[in-house]
């Protein structure tokens, strides 16, 4: 009897145009100010993503885990979306990318007394450039053989290696790096500097694994919701509230 009543109720809602909110499971690493469990709305990126999906009647349930585990979970279809993804050719073979919703300027970080300025990959000759494992740096950067790219799993490790002269440079989105240093390593603020020229300007997307049978609908719904919040002022208000406008 309960099942019958539930079915009748669901049908009546469908005919009335009312739908249940569908839960979207999301994952990503701690990447303030774009993603963080300790920030309002869990970060700028997640505020935008939640607002876009809300327009389409979806709720977003977020989980924070290290980056390598995050991308693996979405690739395998265990989680619906990866909140913040840069496009690479390799990733496009197993992920469905949304329209972009933010841009990250990836800059080199050097010691404060270093006169280095980035001027193409040739300017990195014989340098040790600390990178984060599995991050989506440009394909040309990853393929370049004229400098070394020692890996680690955490940005703070590269900062410590940099100030202790164990690497020459590292790189990160400038907004992310400044927020991290301010909140987690203020003692390093005066010991580092940023290149004026970025390695790249990376557009930020949500992605869903091609192995997820819902991936096309998830991405289509996000794109529709994103367009709506850009038209109704919600997107702009989020940027202003977070000091990006």
PDB file of C-alpha atoms in Angstrom:
ATOM      1  CA  UNK A   1       0.000   0.000   0.000  1.00  0.00           C
ATOM      2  CA  UNK A   2       2.844   2.381   0.886  1.00  0.00           C
ATOM      3  CA  UNK A   3       4.534   1.696  -2.446  1.00  0.00           C
ATOM      4  CA  UNK A   4       1.276   2.372  -4.294  1.00  0.00           C
ATOM      5  CA  UNK A   5       0.763   5.682  -2.485  1.00  0.00           C
ATOM      6  CA  UNK A   6       4.360   6.681  -3.168  1.00  0.00           C
ATOM      7  CA  UNK A   7       3.976   5.918  -6.879  1.00  0.00           C
ATOM      8  CA  UNK A   8       0.713   7.874  -7.102  1.00  0.00           C
ATOM      9  CA  UNK A   9       2.309  10.816  -5.277  1.00  0.00           C
ATOM     10  CA  UNK A  10       5.335  10.789  -7.595  1.00  0.00           C
ATOM     11  CA  UNK A  11       3.102  10.708 -10.674  1.00  0.00           C
ATOM     12  CA  UNK A  12       1.026  13.605  -9.381  1.00  0.00           C
ATOM     13  CA  UNK A  13       4.179  15.656  -8.846  1.00  0.00           C
ATOM     14  CA  UNK A  14       5.395  14.845 -12.338  1.00  0.00           C
ATOM     15  CA  UNK A  15       2.106  15.946 -13.927  1.00  0.00           C
ATOM     16  CA  UNK A  16       2.132  19.130 -11.853  1.00  0.00           C
ATOM     17  CA  UNK A  17       5.602  20.002 -13.148  1.00  0.00           C
ATOM     18  CA  UNK A  18       7.294  19.542  -9.761  1.00  0.00           C
ATOM     19  CA  UNK A  19      10.438  17.383  -9.622  1.00  0.00           C
ATOM     20  CA  UNK A  20      12.565  16.022  -6.847  1.00  0.00           C
ATOM     21  CA  UNK A  21      15.998  17.604  -6.391  1.00  0.00           C
ATOM     22  CA  UNK A  22      18.558  15.147  -7.724  1.00  0.00           C
ATOM     23  CA  UNK A  23      21.723  14.855  -5.682  1.00  0.00           C
ATOM     24  CA  UNK A  24      25.004  15.366  -7.526  1.00  0.00           C
ATOM     25  CA  UNK A  25      28.010  13.851  -5.776  1.00  0.00           C
ATOM     26  CA  UNK A  26      31.137  16.003  -6.091  1.00  0.00           C
ATOM     27  CA  UNK A  27      34.786  15.641  -5.155  1.00  0.00           C
ATOM     28  CA  UNK A  28      37.973  17.704  -5.145  1.00  0.00           C
ATOM     29  CA  UNK A  29      41.053  18.591  -3.160  1.00  0.00           C
ATOM     30  CA  UNK A  30      41.524  21.393  -0.643  1.00  0.00           C
ATOM     31  CA  UNK A  31      42.420  24.299  -2.971  1.00  0.00           C
ATOM     32  CA  UNK A  32      41.545  27.606  -1.277  1.00  0.00           C
ATOM     33  CA  UNK A  33      40.085  30.038  -2.084  1.00  0.00           C
ATOM     34  CA  UNK A  34      38.419  28.049  -4.889  1.00  0.00           C
ATOM     35  CA  UNK A  35      37.754  24.906  -2.863  1.00  0.00           C
ATOM     36  CA  UNK A  36      38.041  24.479   0.888  1.00  0.00           C
ATOM     37  CA  UNK A  37      35.934  22.905   3.652  1.00  0.00           C
ATOM     38  CA  UNK A  38      36.925  25.828   5.879  1.00  0.00           C
ATOM     39  CA  UNK A  39      35.675  28.657   3.645  1.00  0.00           C
ATOM     40  CA  UNK A  40      32.194  30.182   3.234  1.00  0.00           C
ATOM     41  CA  UNK A  41      30.240  27.992   0.851  1.00  0.00           C
ATOM     42  CA  UNK A  42      33.297  25.708   0.731  1.00  0.00           C
ATOM     43  CA  UNK A  43      35.046  28.023  -1.722  1.00  0.00           C
ATOM     44  CA  UNK A  44      34.388  30.248  -4.729  1.00  0.00           C
ATOM     45  CA  UNK A  45      34.268  27.410  -7.262  1.00  0.00           C
ATOM     46  CA  UNK A  46      31.793  25.381  -5.258  1.00  0.00           C
ATOM     47  CA  UNK A  47      29.567  28.435  -4.690  1.00  0.00           C
ATOM     48  CA  UNK A  48      29.303  28.832  -8.466  1.00  0.00           C
ATOM     49  CA  UNK A  49      28.820  25.119  -9.118  1.00  0.00           C
ATOM     50  CA  UNK A  50      26.099  24.789  -6.469  1.00  0.00           C
ATOM     51  CA  UNK A  51      24.292  27.882  -7.755  1.00  0.00           C
ATOM     52  CA  UNK A  52      24.338  26.568 -11.337  1.00  0.00           C
ATOM     53  CA  UNK A  53      23.015  23.140 -10.374  1.00  0.00           C
ATOM     54  CA  UNK A  54      20.387  24.682  -8.084  1.00  0.00           C
ATOM     55  CA  UNK A  55      18.897  26.399 -11.140  1.00  0.00           C
ATOM     56  CA  UNK A  56      18.338  22.918 -12.587  1.00  0.00           C
ATOM     57  CA  UNK A  57      16.895  21.491  -9.379  1.00  0.00           C
ATOM     58  CA  UNK A  58      19.997  19.661  -8.187  1.00  0.00           C
ATOM     59  CA  UNK A  59      21.775  19.571  -4.830  1.00  0.00           C
ATOM     60  CA  UNK A  60      25.540  19.096  -4.633  1.00  0.00           C
ATOM     61  CA  UNK A  61      27.115  16.872  -1.990  1.00  0.00           C
ATOM     62  CA  UNK A  62      30.843  17.624  -1.709  1.00  0.00           C
ATOM     63  CA  UNK A  63      33.708  15.477  -0.451  1.00  0.00           C
ATOM     64  CA  UNK A  64      37.309  16.672  -0.040  1.00  0.00           C
ATOM     65  CA  UNK A  65      40.125  14.202  -0.714  1.00  0.00           C
ATOM     66  CA  UNK A  66      43.624  14.473  -2.284  1.00  0.00           C
ATOM     67  CA  UNK A  67      43.750  15.337  -5.987  1.00  0.00           C
ATOM     68  CA  UNK A  68      44.951  11.992  -7.340  1.00  0.00           C
ATOM     69  CA  UNK A  69      42.157  10.163  -5.535  1.00  0.00           C
ATOM     70  CA  UNK A  70      39.618  12.775  -6.674  1.00  0.00           C
ATOM     71  CA  UNK A  71      40.293  12.442 -10.369  1.00  0.00           C
ATOM     72  CA  UNK A  72      40.460   8.636 -10.112  1.00  0.00           C
ATOM     73  CA  UNK A  73      37.043   8.502  -8.394  1.00  0.00           C
ATOM     74  CA  UNK A  74      35.399  10.572 -11.146  1.00  0.00           C
ATOM     75  CA  UNK A  75      37.204   8.721 -13.926  1.00  0.00           C
ATOM     76  CA  UNK A  76      35.823   5.445 -12.593  1.00  0.00           C
ATOM     77  CA  UNK A  77      32.296   6.860 -12.224  1.00  0.00           C
ATOM     78  CA  UNK A  78      32.238   6.437  -8.442  1.00  0.00           C
ATOM     79  CA  UNK A  79      31.541  10.173  -8.004  1.00  0.00           C
ATOM     80  CA  UNK A  80      29.488  12.346 -10.398  1.00  0.00           C
ATOM     81  CA  UNK A  81      31.705  15.400 -10.803  1.00  0.00           C
ATOM     82  CA  UNK A  82      35.160  16.782 -10.239  1.00  0.00           C
ATOM     83  CA  UNK A  83      34.530  20.405  -9.290  1.00  0.00           C
ATOM     84  CA  UNK A  84      37.696  22.092 -10.551  1.00  0.00           C
ATOM     85  CA  UNK A  85      39.423  20.646 -13.643  1.00  0.00           C
ATOM     86  CA  UNK A  86      41.819  22.084 -16.194  1.00  0.00           C
ATOM     87  CA  UNK A  87      41.537  20.673 -19.721  1.00  0.00           C
ATOM     88  CA  UNK A  88      44.311  18.449 -21.032  1.00  0.00           C
ATOM     89  CA  UNK A  89      44.269  16.160 -24.037  1.00  0.00           C
ATOM     90  CA  UNK A  90      44.832  13.119 -21.831  1.00  0.00           C
ATOM     91  CA  UNK A  91      41.956  14.010 -19.499  1.00  0.00           C
ATOM     92  CA  UNK A  92      39.596  14.516 -22.428  1.00  0.00           C
ATOM     93  CA  UNK A  93      39.912  10.781 -23.166  1.00  0.00           C
ATOM     94  CA  UNK A  94      38.102   9.870 -19.938  1.00  0.00           C
ATOM     95  CA  UNK A  95      36.318  13.030 -18.768  1.00  0.00           C
ATOM     96  CA  UNK A  96      33.390  15.043 -20.160  1.00  0.00           C
ATOM     97  CA  UNK A  97      34.127  18.760 -19.734  1.00  0.00           C
ATOM     98  CA  UNK A  98      31.586  21.497 -19.004  1.00  0.00           C
ATOM     99  CA  UNK A  99      31.748  25.055 -20.258  1.00  0.00           C
ATOM    100  CA  UNK A 100      34.389  26.970 -18.311  1.00  0.00           C
ATOM    101  CA  UNK A 101      33.287  29.018 -15.308  1.00  0.00           C
ATOM    102  CA  UNK A 102      36.543  30.586 -14.012  1.00  0.00           C
ATOM    103  CA  UNK A 103      40.111  31.169 -15.220  1.00  0.00           C
ATOM    104  CA  UNK A 104      43.328  30.374 -13.337  1.00  0.00           C
ATOM    105  CA  UNK A 105      46.548  32.256 -14.133  1.00  0.00           C
ATOM    106  CA  UNK A 106      49.365  29.800 -13.459  1.00  0.00           C
ATOM    107  CA  UNK A 107      52.494  31.716 -12.459  1.00  0.00           C
ATOM    108  CA  UNK A 108      55.997  30.720 -11.495  1.00  0.00           C
ATOM    109  CA  UNK A 109      57.029  31.277  -7.896  1.00  0.00           C
ATOM    110  CA  UNK A 110      60.648  32.082  -7.152  1.00  0.00           C
ATOM    111  CA  UNK A 111      62.770  33.186  -4.214  1.00  0.00           C
ATOM    112  CA  UNK A 112      62.398  36.898  -3.477  1.00  0.00           C
ATOM    113  CA  UNK A 113      66.003  37.675  -4.431  1.00  0.00           C
ATOM    114  CA  UNK A 114      65.813  35.804  -7.755  1.00  0.00           C
ATOM    115  CA  UNK A 115      65.737  37.987 -10.900  1.00  0.00           C
ATOM    116  CA  UNK A 116      64.208  35.200 -13.020  1.00  0.00           C
ATOM    117  CA  UNK A 117      61.345  36.107 -15.364  1.00  0.00           C
ATOM    118  CA  UNK A 118      59.474  33.538 -17.386  1.00  0.00           C
ATOM    119  CA  UNK A 119      59.885  34.067 -21.126  1.00  0.00           C
ATOM    120  CA  UNK A 120      58.886  30.805 -22.734  1.00  0.00           C
ATOM    121  CA  UNK A 121      59.959  27.256 -21.947  1.00  0.00           C
ATOM    122  CA  UNK A 122      63.520  28.028 -23.079  1.00  0.00           C
ATOM    123  CA  UNK A 123      63.905  30.342 -20.074  1.00  0.00           C
ATOM    124  CA  UNK A 124      63.582  27.275 -17.830  1.00  0.00           C
ATOM    125  CA  UNK A 125      66.745  25.620 -19.188  1.00  0.00           C
ATOM    126  CA  UNK A 126      68.411  23.333 -16.615  1.00  0.00           C
ATOM    127  CA  UNK A 127      66.166  24.550 -13.789  1.00  0.00           C
ATOM    128  CA  UNK A 128      64.440  22.387 -11.211  1.00  0.00           C
ATOM    129  CA  UNK A 129      60.749  23.291 -11.289  1.00  0.00           C
ATOM    130  CA  UNK A 130      58.684  21.698  -8.514  1.00  0.00           C
ATOM    131  CA  UNK A 131      55.292  20.395  -9.666  1.00  0.00           C
ATOM    132  CA  UNK A 132      52.275  18.677  -8.120  1.00  0.00           C
ATOM    133  CA  UNK A 133      51.697  15.093  -9.224  1.00  0.00           C
ATOM    134  CA  UNK A 134      48.788  14.636 -11.686  1.00  0.00           C
ATOM    135  CA  UNK A 135      48.042  18.384 -11.993  1.00  0.00           C
ATOM    136  CA  UNK A 136      46.968  19.569 -15.438  1.00  0.00           C
ATOM    137  CA  UNK A 137      49.863  21.763 -16.494  1.00  0.00           C
ATOM    138  CA  UNK A 138      50.034  22.565 -20.204  1.00  0.00           C
ATOM    139  CA  UNK A 139      50.953  19.666 -22.466  1.00  0.00           C
ATOM    140  CA  UNK A 140      53.994  21.536 -23.819  1.00  0.00           C
ATOM    141  CA  UNK A 141      55.235  22.141 -20.278  1.00  0.00           C
ATOM    142  CA  UNK A 142      54.844  18.476 -19.341  1.00  0.00           C
ATOM    143  CA  UNK A 143      56.589  17.289 -22.509  1.00  0.00           C
ATOM    144  CA  UNK A 144      59.523  19.732 -22.263  1.00  0.00           C
ATOM    145  CA  UNK A 145      62.886  18.049 -21.618  1.00  0.00           C
ATOM    146  CA  UNK A 146      65.137  21.080 -21.058  1.00  0.00           C
ATOM    147  CA  UNK A 147      64.416  21.302 -17.310  1.00  0.00           C
ATOM    148  CA  UNK A 148      63.634  18.989 -14.411  1.00  0.00           C
ATOM    149  CA  UNK A 149      60.173  18.547 -12.881  1.00  0.00           C
ATOM    150  CA  UNK A 150      60.509  16.931  -9.431  1.00  0.00           C
ATOM    151  CA  UNK A 151      57.065  15.922  -8.151  1.00  0.00           C
ATOM    152  CA  UNK A 152      55.316  16.138  -4.817  1.00  0.00           C
ATOM    153  CA  UNK A 153      51.712  15.809  -3.692  1.00  0.00           C
ATOM    154  CA  UNK A 154      51.337  19.101  -1.787  1.00  0.00           C
ATOM    155  CA  UNK A 155      51.999  22.729  -2.652  1.00  0.00           C
ATOM    156  CA  UNK A 156      53.534  23.449   0.779  1.00  0.00           C
ATOM    157  CA  UNK A 157      56.248  20.864   0.054  1.00  0.00           C
ATOM    158  CA  UNK A 158      57.307  22.823  -3.022  1.00  0.00           C
ATOM    159  CA  UNK A 159      57.334  26.112  -1.127  1.00  0.00           C
ATOM    160  CA  UNK A 160      59.590  24.656   1.564  1.00  0.00           C
ATOM    161  CA  UNK A 161      61.901  23.153  -1.050  1.00  0.00           C
ATOM    162  CA  UNK A 162      62.011  26.515  -2.840  1.00  0.00           C
ATOM    163  CA  UNK A 163      63.023  28.629   0.166  1.00  0.00           C
ATOM    164  CA  UNK A 164      65.618  26.011   1.155  1.00  0.00           C
ATOM    165  CA  UNK A 165      67.184  26.114  -2.338  1.00  0.00           C
ATOM    166  CA  UNK A 166      66.259  22.526  -3.169  1.00  0.00           C
ATOM    167  CA  UNK A 167      64.355  23.641  -6.290  1.00  0.00           C
ATOM    168  CA  UNK A 168      64.638  26.793  -8.405  1.00  0.00           C
ATOM    169  CA  UNK A 169      60.958  27.443  -9.059  1.00  0.00           C
ATOM    170  CA  UNK A 170      57.478  26.126  -8.478  1.00  0.00           C
ATOM    171  CA  UNK A 171      54.127  27.213  -9.910  1.00  0.00           C
ATOM    172  CA  UNK A 172      50.483  27.608  -8.985  1.00  0.00           C
ATOM    173  CA  UNK A 173      47.463  29.807  -9.640  1.00  0.00           C
ATOM    174  CA  UNK A 174      48.457  33.160  -8.137  1.00  0.00           C
ATOM    175  CA  UNK A 175      45.185  33.646  -6.216  1.00  0.00           C
ATOM    176  CA  UNK A 176      45.457  30.147  -4.758  1.00  0.00           C
ATOM    177  CA  UNK A 177      49.121  30.575  -3.840  1.00  0.00           C
ATOM    178  CA  UNK A 178      48.607  33.941  -2.141  1.00  0.00           C
ATOM    179  CA  UNK A 179      45.620  32.643  -0.167  1.00  0.00           C
ATOM    180  CA  UNK A 180      47.546  29.557   0.904  1.00  0.00           C
ATOM    181  CA  UNK A 181      50.592  31.523   2.047  1.00  0.00           C
ATOM    182  CA  UNK A 182      48.453  34.035   3.923  1.00  0.00           C
ATOM    183  CA  UNK A 183      46.542  31.349   5.817  1.00  0.00           C
ATOM    184  CA  UNK A 184      48.996  28.462   6.093  1.00  0.00           C
ATOM    185  CA  UNK A 185      52.548  29.807   5.738  1.00  0.00           C
ATOM    186  CA  UNK A 186      52.668  33.584   6.429  1.00  0.00           C
ATOM    187  CA  UNK A 187      56.340  33.287   7.376  1.00  0.00           C
ATOM    188  CA  UNK A 188      57.106  32.641   3.701  1.00  0.00           C
ATOM    189  CA  UNK A 189      55.371  35.748   2.331  1.00  0.00           C
ATOM    190  CA  UNK A 190      58.509  37.892   2.155  1.00  0.00           C
ATOM    191  CA  UNK A 191      60.696  35.042   0.974  1.00  0.00           C
ATOM    192  CA  UNK A 192      58.964  34.428  -2.366  1.00  0.00           C
ATOM    193  CA  UNK A 193      57.865  36.387  -5.437  1.00  0.00           C
ATOM    194  CA  UNK A 194      55.737  35.708  -8.535  1.00  0.00           C
ATOM    195  CA  UNK A 195      56.727  35.907 -12.182  1.00  0.00           C
ATOM    196  CA  UNK A 196      54.968  38.660 -14.116  1.00  0.00           C
ATOM    197  CA  UNK A 197      54.309  36.330 -17.043  1.00  0.00           C
ATOM    198  CA  UNK A 198      52.110  33.256 -16.485  1.00  0.00           C
ATOM    199  CA  UNK A 199      52.885  29.818 -17.840  1.00  0.00           C
ATOM    200  CA  UNK A 200      49.261  29.645 -18.927  1.00  0.00           C
ATOM    201  CA  UNK A 201      45.760  30.876 -18.279  1.00  0.00           C
ATOM    202  CA  UNK A 202      43.790  27.733 -17.552  1.00  0.00           C
ATOM    203  CA  UNK A 203      40.030  27.692 -17.844  1.00  0.00           C
ATOM    204  CA  UNK A 204      38.284  25.915 -14.979  1.00  0.00           C
ATOM    205  CA  UNK A 205      35.585  23.323 -15.701  1.00  0.00           C
ATOM    206  CA  UNK A 206      33.567  20.718 -13.893  1.00  0.00           C
ATOM    207  CA  UNK A 207      33.991  17.250 -15.337  1.00  0.00           C
ATOM    208  CA  UNK A 208      32.142  13.950 -15.219  1.00  0.00           C
ATOM    209  CA  UNK A 209      33.641  10.579 -16.077  1.00  0.00           C
ATOM    210  CA  UNK A 210      32.758   9.137 -19.464  1.00  0.00           C
ATOM    211  CA  UNK A 211      32.189   5.859 -17.613  1.00  0.00           C
ATOM    212  CA  UNK A 212      29.324   7.512 -15.707  1.00  0.00           C
ATOM    213  CA  UNK A 213      26.074   6.827 -17.618  1.00  0.00           C
ATOM    214  CA  UNK A 214      24.709  10.188 -16.419  1.00  0.00           C
ATOM    215  CA  UNK A 215      27.704  12.245 -17.566  1.00  0.00           C
ATOM    216  CA  UNK A 216      26.029  13.912 -20.567  1.00  0.00           C
ATOM    217  CA  UNK A 217      22.967  14.996 -18.590  1.00  0.00           C
ATOM    218  CA  UNK A 218      25.068  16.203 -15.659  1.00  0.00           C
ATOM    219  CA  UNK A 219      27.239  18.386 -17.877  1.00  0.00           C
ATOM    220  CA  UNK A 220      24.275  19.651 -19.920  1.00  0.00           C
ATOM    221  CA  UNK A 221      22.376  20.619 -16.743  1.00  0.00           C
ATOM    222  CA  UNK A 222      25.404  22.447 -15.359  1.00  0.00           C
ATOM    223  CA  UNK A 223      25.911  24.380 -18.604  1.00  0.00           C
ATOM    224  CA  UNK A 224      22.244  25.437 -18.611  1.00  0.00           C
ATOM    225  CA  UNK A 225      22.399  26.467 -14.961  1.00  0.00           C
ATOM    226  CA  UNK A 226      25.644  28.385 -15.489  1.00  0.00           C
ATOM    227  CA  UNK A 227      24.076  30.367 -18.320  1.00  0.00           C
ATOM    228  CA  UNK A 228      21.110  31.193 -16.081  1.00  0.00           C
ATOM    229  CA  UNK A 229      23.196  32.478 -13.154  1.00  0.00           C
ATOM    230  CA  UNK A 230      25.275  34.582 -15.531  1.00  0.00           C
ATOM    231  CA  UNK A 231      22.068  36.156 -16.853  1.00  0.00           C
ATOM    232  CA  UNK A 232      20.292  36.659 -13.522  1.00  0.00           C
ATOM    233  CA  UNK A 233      23.220  38.266 -11.671  1.00  0.00           C
ATOM    234  CA  UNK A 234      23.985  35.422  -9.259  1.00  0.00           C
ATOM    235  CA  UNK A 235      27.337  34.633 -10.876  1.00  0.00           C
ATOM    236  CA  UNK A 236      28.461  38.268 -10.715  1.00  0.00           C
ATOM    237  CA  UNK A 237      27.365  38.566  -7.075  1.00  0.00           C
ATOM    238  CA  UNK A 238      29.474  35.509  -6.143  1.00  0.00           C
ATOM    239  CA  UNK A 239      32.554  37.002  -7.790  1.00  0.00           C
ATOM    240  CA  UNK A 240      32.007  40.346  -6.048  1.00  0.00           C
ATOM    241  CA  UNK A 241      31.469  38.716  -2.657  1.00  0.00           C
ATOM    242  CA  UNK A 242      34.779  36.917  -3.032  1.00  0.00           C
ATOM    243  CA  UNK A 243      36.768  39.942  -4.218  1.00  0.00           C
ATOM    244  CA  UNK A 244      37.204  38.783  -7.814  1.00  0.00           C
ATOM    245  CA  UNK A 245      35.380  41.780  -9.312  1.00  0.00           C
TER     246      UNK A 245
END
